[in-house]
Amino acid sequence: MLHLTERFAQAVQTLVGDGPIKQRLSQAFAEHLGDLDETAFPVGLRRDFADLQAALSRIEPAGNETRVRANVQKMSTTEAGSHAGTIVRLYAVLLGQFVERAEPLKVVSAPKAPPRFLTNRT
């Protein structure tokens, strides 16, 4: 699953780059996520990824256009932004599964008296 997290990190990096959202979405999905299989995801995320994959592959491409690009071109900017948000959300959930939680700080009592070498002045 670490592989998935790395791929989503690359996709998110593309999404936050320069250019129109449709171009960034198309590039992020095609270059980093398009070849992933939904069965590689945790069960709770499979449906979301399958829905994203379906939304970006419904329409047959025309000419030498890619399937993802053809689908993104037919979307509104709002719809493309929503799909980009899905990628970020999936990344956050995947990342949350790998972040190790730090052990809570423990309260320790102070020494009862300062060490002798600190209290003896010459």
Backbone as a ProteinNet text record, in pm:
[ID]
protein_1_A
[PRIMARY]
MLHLTERFAQAVQTLVGDGPIKQRLSQAFAEHLGDLDETAFPVGLRRDFADLQAALSRIEPAGNETRVRANVQKMSTTEAGSHAGTIVRLYAVLLGQFVERAEPLKVVSAPKAPPRFLTNRT
[TERTIARY]
81.3	0	86.1	208.6	299.1	314.9	312.1	320.4	204.7	84.5	-31.7	-11.9	37.6	58.9	158.2	263.5	363.5	302.6	223.3	160.5	63.6	-13.3	-106.2	-30.8	81.8	163.4	208.6	248.7	290.7	173.3	56.7	-62.9	-102	-97.9	-131.8	-31.5	94	196.9	163.5	117.9	77.3	-45.7	-139.9	-263.3	-237.8	-137.8	-112.3	-16.7	20.7	109.4	37.5	105.3	50.4	-39.4	-129.3	-213.3	-358.5	-443.6	-587	-613.6	-719.1	-751.2	-774.5	-836.4	-860.9	-729.4	-635.6	-505.1	-431.5	-435.1	-366.7	-431.5	-565.5	-636.1	-602.2	-608.8	-578.6	-437.2	-342.5	-202.8	-182.3	-240.7	-223.7	-277.2	-396.7	-456.1	-383.4	-359	-296.6	-155.6	-78.1	62.2	83.7	-6.3	21.8	-81.6	-207.1	-311.2	-386.7	-381.2	-463.3	-441.9	-323.1	-295.7	-314.5	-362.3	-384.1	-511.5	-509.7	-625.3	-696.3	-826.8	-903	-886.3	-852.5	-834.8	-709	-619.9	-499.9	-530.5	-650	-689.2	-751.3	-743.9	-818.9	-967.4	-1040.1	-1179.8	-1262.3	-1240.2	-1318.1	-1294.7	-1187.7	-1154.2	-1178.6	-1206.6	-1221.4	-1333	-1445.7	-1560.1	-1527.6	-1464	-1429.1	-1332.4	-1232.5	-1137.6	-1204.2	-1289.4	-1359.6	-1448.9	-1515.1	-1599.2	-1514.6	-1399.4	-1308.1	-1260.3	-1220.9	-1171.9	-1281.6	-1403.7	-1515.2	-1542.7	-1536.8	-1563.1	-1459.1	-1339.2	-1231.5	-1209.3	-1300.4	-1282.2	-1412.4	-1518.7	-1648.8	-1650.2	-1597.3	-1608.8	-1494.8	-1528.4	-1427.6	-1350.9	-1219.8	-1142.3	-1158.9	-1142.7	-1148.4	-1007.9	-971	-839.7	-728.6	-626.1	-511.7	-518.1	-635.1	-656.8	-664	-614.4	-622.8	-763	-797.2	-928.5	-948.8	-849	-860.7	-879.9	-800.5	-810	-947.2	-998.8	-1130.6	-1238.6	-1230	-1329.3	-1317.8	-1197.2	-1177.2	-1222.6	-1202.3	-1244.2	-1395.9	-1470.6	-1616.5	-1670.6	-1585.6	-1627.6	-1633.6	-1714.5	-1711.8	-1589.8	-1551.4	-1440.2	-1473.2	-1597.3	-1641.2	-1629.8	-1672.6	-1664.5	-1518.5	-1433	-1290.6	-1231.7	-1270.1	-1223	-1269.4	-1390	-1443.5	-1363.5	-1329	-1248.7	-1107.3	-1052.7	-921.5	-930.6	-1040	-1062.1	-1069.3	-1128.5	-1135.2	-994.8	-908.9	-770.8	-700.8	-717.1	-653.5	-709.5	-839.8	-901.6	-853.1	-846.1	-795.4	-650.7	-572.4	-432.9	-426.4	-509.7	-509.2	-545.4	-643.2	-683	-570.5	-511.2	-399.6	-283.4	-253.1	-142	-169.6	-292.5	-330.3	-312.5	-317.1	-300.5	-153.9	-62	79.7	151.9	87.9	153.4	154.8	273.1	284	252.2	170.6	134.8	247	286.4	389.3	331	413.6	369.9	343.6	235.3	206.8	318.9	337.3	438.6	401.4	502.3	478.5	517.6	440.3	470.8	568.6	678.4	777.2	787	812.4	822.4	962.8	969.1	1098	1173.8	1306.2	1382	1344.9	1349.1	1307.1	1401.1	1528.3	1625.4	1725.2	1776.2	1874.9	2001.8	2073.6	2200.4	2293.9	2374.3	2462.8	2558.1	2610.7	2708.2	2644.8	2514.6	2447.3	2424.5	2418.8	2388.9	2512.3	2626.2	2751.1	2822.5	2834.5	2906.7	3037.2	3140.9	3269.7	3311.5
-119.4	0	126.4	115.5	229.3	276.9	181.9	213.9	305.7	277	360.7	501.9	511.4	642.2	724.5	662.2	732.7	779.7	694.9	731.8	848.6	845.4	954.5	1082.5	1070.2	1188.5	1255.6	1177.3	1232.2	1296.9	1234.2	1290	1422.5	1428.6	1553.7	1662.6	1626.8	1724.4	1782.4	1700.3	1746.9	1836.7	1799.1	1876.8	2017.4	2034.5	2167.2	2250.2	2199.8	2271.7	2381.5	2435.8	2542.6	2486.6	2570.6	2536	2518.8	2507.3	2488.2	2354.8	2351.6	2231.9	2109.9	2128.7	2014.1	1952.7	2036.4	1989.1	1916.7	1974.3	1913.1	1781	1774.9	1651.2	1541.9	1575.9	1480	1425	1512.4	1471.4	1388.1	1431.9	1360.1	1217.8	1203.5	1070.7	983.3	1037.4	957	911.8	1000.2	967.8	889.2	904.1	845.7	746.3	755.7	673.4	584.3	613.9	545.2	396.3	348.5	206	128.4	195.7	126.7	42.5	-67.7	-156.8	-131.1	-118.4	-87	-192.3	-315.8	-420.7	-399.7	-310.7	-280.5	-187.7	-129.9	-34.3	-105	-41.6	-94.7	-99	-191.3	-213.7	-84.8	-3.2	119	225.6	213.4	313.6	265.2	139.5	82.5	148.7	170.9	229.2	370.8	450.3	587.4	589.7	500.3	497.1	445	344.5	290.7	397.4	477.9	586.5	691.2	723.7	819	764.7	639.2	574.5	571.8	543.1	538.9	677.3	778.8	915.8	962.9	909.7	952.4	857.8	762.4	668.8	632.6	708.3	676.9	694.4	804.5	844.2	785	735.5	686.3	805.6	796.5	907.4	916.2	1035.5	1058	1089.8	1031.8	1059.2	1006	1088.7	1044.3	1096.1	1139.1	1186.5	1067.3	1082.4	972.8	968	853.8	835.5	934.3	948.3	1039.3	1182.4	1223	1360.3	1386.2	1289.9	1304.9	1323.8	1249.2	1259.1	1389.5	1430.8	1554.8	1675.1	1671.8	1783.2	1802.1	1694.4	1702.2	1749.6	1755.4	1795.1	1946.3	1989.9	2130.8	2151	2274.4	2304.7	2261.1	2277.9	2237.2	2086.4	2012.6	1866.5	1820.7	1882.7	1848	1878	1990.6	2025.1	1925.3	1876	1775	1645	1604.3	1482.2	1502.6	1620.6	1651.3	1642.5	1691.4	1681.6	1537.5	1451.1	1308.4	1249.3	1287.1	1237.8	1282.8	1408.6	1460.4	1388.3	1367.1	1300	1155.4	1083.5	946	943	1039.2	1048.2	1070.5	1160	1188.3	1064.4	988.1	866.5	763.7	745.1	650.7	692.5	819.6	870.6	851.5	872.7	856.3	714.4	618.1	478.2	442.5	527	496.4	584.2	689.5	778.9	712.3	699.6	641.1	747.8	713.8	806.9	808.7	927	939.3	898.5	843.1	805.9	934	937.8	1059	1089.4	1217.5	1257.3	1204.2	1166.3	1116	1223.7	1234.9	1329.4	1262.9	1330.3	1278	1375.7	1322.8	1411.8	1470.5	1591.4	1659.5	1596.1	1603.3	1549.2	1626.1	1555.9	1615.5	1726.8	1708.7	1812.8	1825.6	1947.7	1960.7	1885.6	1840.7	1770.4	1858.7	1797.4	1868.8	1962.2	1919.2	2003.3	2134.3	2139.3	2264	2357.7	2303.7	2388.1	2433	2368.1	2406.6	2512.2	2629.2	2736	2761.2	2786.6	2816.5	2958.4
0	0	0	40.9	36	-108.5	-201.9	-344.7	-385.3	-337.4	-367.2	-314.1	-193.5	-131.5	-213.1	-259.1	-340.4	-472.7	-534.7	-662.1	-642.3	-534.8	-507.1	-472.2	-404.1	-373.3	-503.2	-599.9	-729.3	-801.4	-793.3	-857.6	-793.2	-661.8	-591.3	-626.7	-637.6	-676.8	-814.6	-905.3	-1038.3	-1027.2	-942.9	-928.2	-874.5	-792.5	-735	-820.4	-936.4	-1027.1	-1104	-1201.2	-1284.8	-1394.2	-1441.7	-1555	-1516.1	-1616.2	-1592	-1521.3	-1441	-1363	-1451.3	-1565.4	-1653.4	-1701.7	-1736	-1782.2	-1668.5	-1547.9	-1433.8	-1393.9	-1396.7	-1363.8	-1464.4	-1590.2	-1696.2	-1681	-1657.9	-1644	-1517.7	-1406.3	-1279.3	-1288.8	-1345	-1352.7	-1454.4	-1572.5	-1678.9	-1642.1	-1582.2	-1554	-1425.4	-1328.7	-1197.9	-1146	-1193.2	-1132.5	-1229.9	-1355.5	-1454.9	-1464.4	-1434.2	-1447.6	-1317.3	-1212.7	-1085.6	-1091.8	-1020.8	-1012.8	-881.2	-885.8	-764.8	-656.1	-693.2	-591.7	-508.1	-550.6	-472.9	-355.4	-355.6	-252	-133	-16.1	97.7	61.3	117.3	80.9	87.9	188.2	205.4	99.3	23	-79.2	-221.2	-237.1	-371.6	-451.3	-389.1	-459.5	-508.2	-422	-459.7	-577.4	-573.8	-684.6	-811.3	-798.4	-915.4	-978.5	-896.2	-947.5	-1020.5	-963.8	-1028.3	-1161.7	-1161.5	-1283	-1390.5	-1350.2	-1444.9	-1502.7	-1419.4	-1465.1	-1565.9	-1556.5	-1646	-1763	-1781.2	-1893.3	-1963.6	-1944.1	-2005.8	-2157	-2202	-2342.6	-2424.6	-2541.9	-2636.5	-2693.6	-2700.7	-2758	-2909.5	-2958.4	-3103.4	-3152.1	-3263.9	-3321.5	-3232.6	-3214.5	-3134.3	-2990.1	-2947.5	-2812.1	-2716.3	-2594.8	-2497.9	-2437.7	-2381.3	-2319.2	-2203.8	-2120.2	-2005.7	-2053.4	-2149.3	-2200.1	-2263.5	-2337.1	-2400.1	-2294.7	-2185.4	-2079.3	-2002.1	-1973.4	-1898.3	-1980.4	-2111.4	-2196.8	-2195.5	-2174.4	-2172.2	-2036.9	-1934.9	-1799.9	-1786.1	-1690.4	-1652.2	-1561.6	-1542.9	-1453.1	-1310.9	-1271.9	-1138.6	-1120.9	-1221.6	-1215.1	-1209.4	-1289	-1286.3	-1148.5	-1090.5	-956.8	-852	-868.2	-776.2	-784.6	-905.8	-923.5	-868.8	-885	-826.8	-674.5	-619	-474.7	-427.5	-508.2	-474.4	-467.1	-559	-557.4	-429.5	-392.5	-270.9	-147.6	-143.5	-29.6	-16.7	-129.6	-126.7	-77.7	-122	-77	73.5	124.9	268.5	349.4	301.9	373.3	367.4	250.7	238.8	327	327	406.7	555.2	595.7	735.6	785.6	696.7	736.4	761	714.5	729.6	829.7	873.2	966.9	1103.4	1157.3	1290.3	1393.1	1486.1	1591.9	1694.7	1734.2	1837.1	1971.5	2053.5	2187.3	2266	2342.4	2418.7	2517	2545.1	2641.7	2779	2854	2988.5	3087.8	3191.8	3297.3	3392.1	3417.1	3511.6	3626.9	3743.2	3859.6	3865.7	3918.8	3934.7	4050.9	4047.7	4161	4288.2	4400	4526	4570.8	4555.2	4593.4	4480.1	4454.2	4349	4383.4	4282.6	4310.5	4392	4475.1	4566.4	4493.8	4378.5	4307.4	4260	4251.6	4211	4329.4	4447	4563	4638.1	4622.6	4690.3	4607.2	4664.3	4594.2	4668.9	4597.8	4660.2	4638.9
[MASK]
++++++++++++++++++++++++++++++++++++++++++++++++++++++++++++++++++++++++++++++++++++++++++++++++++++++++++++++++++++++++++

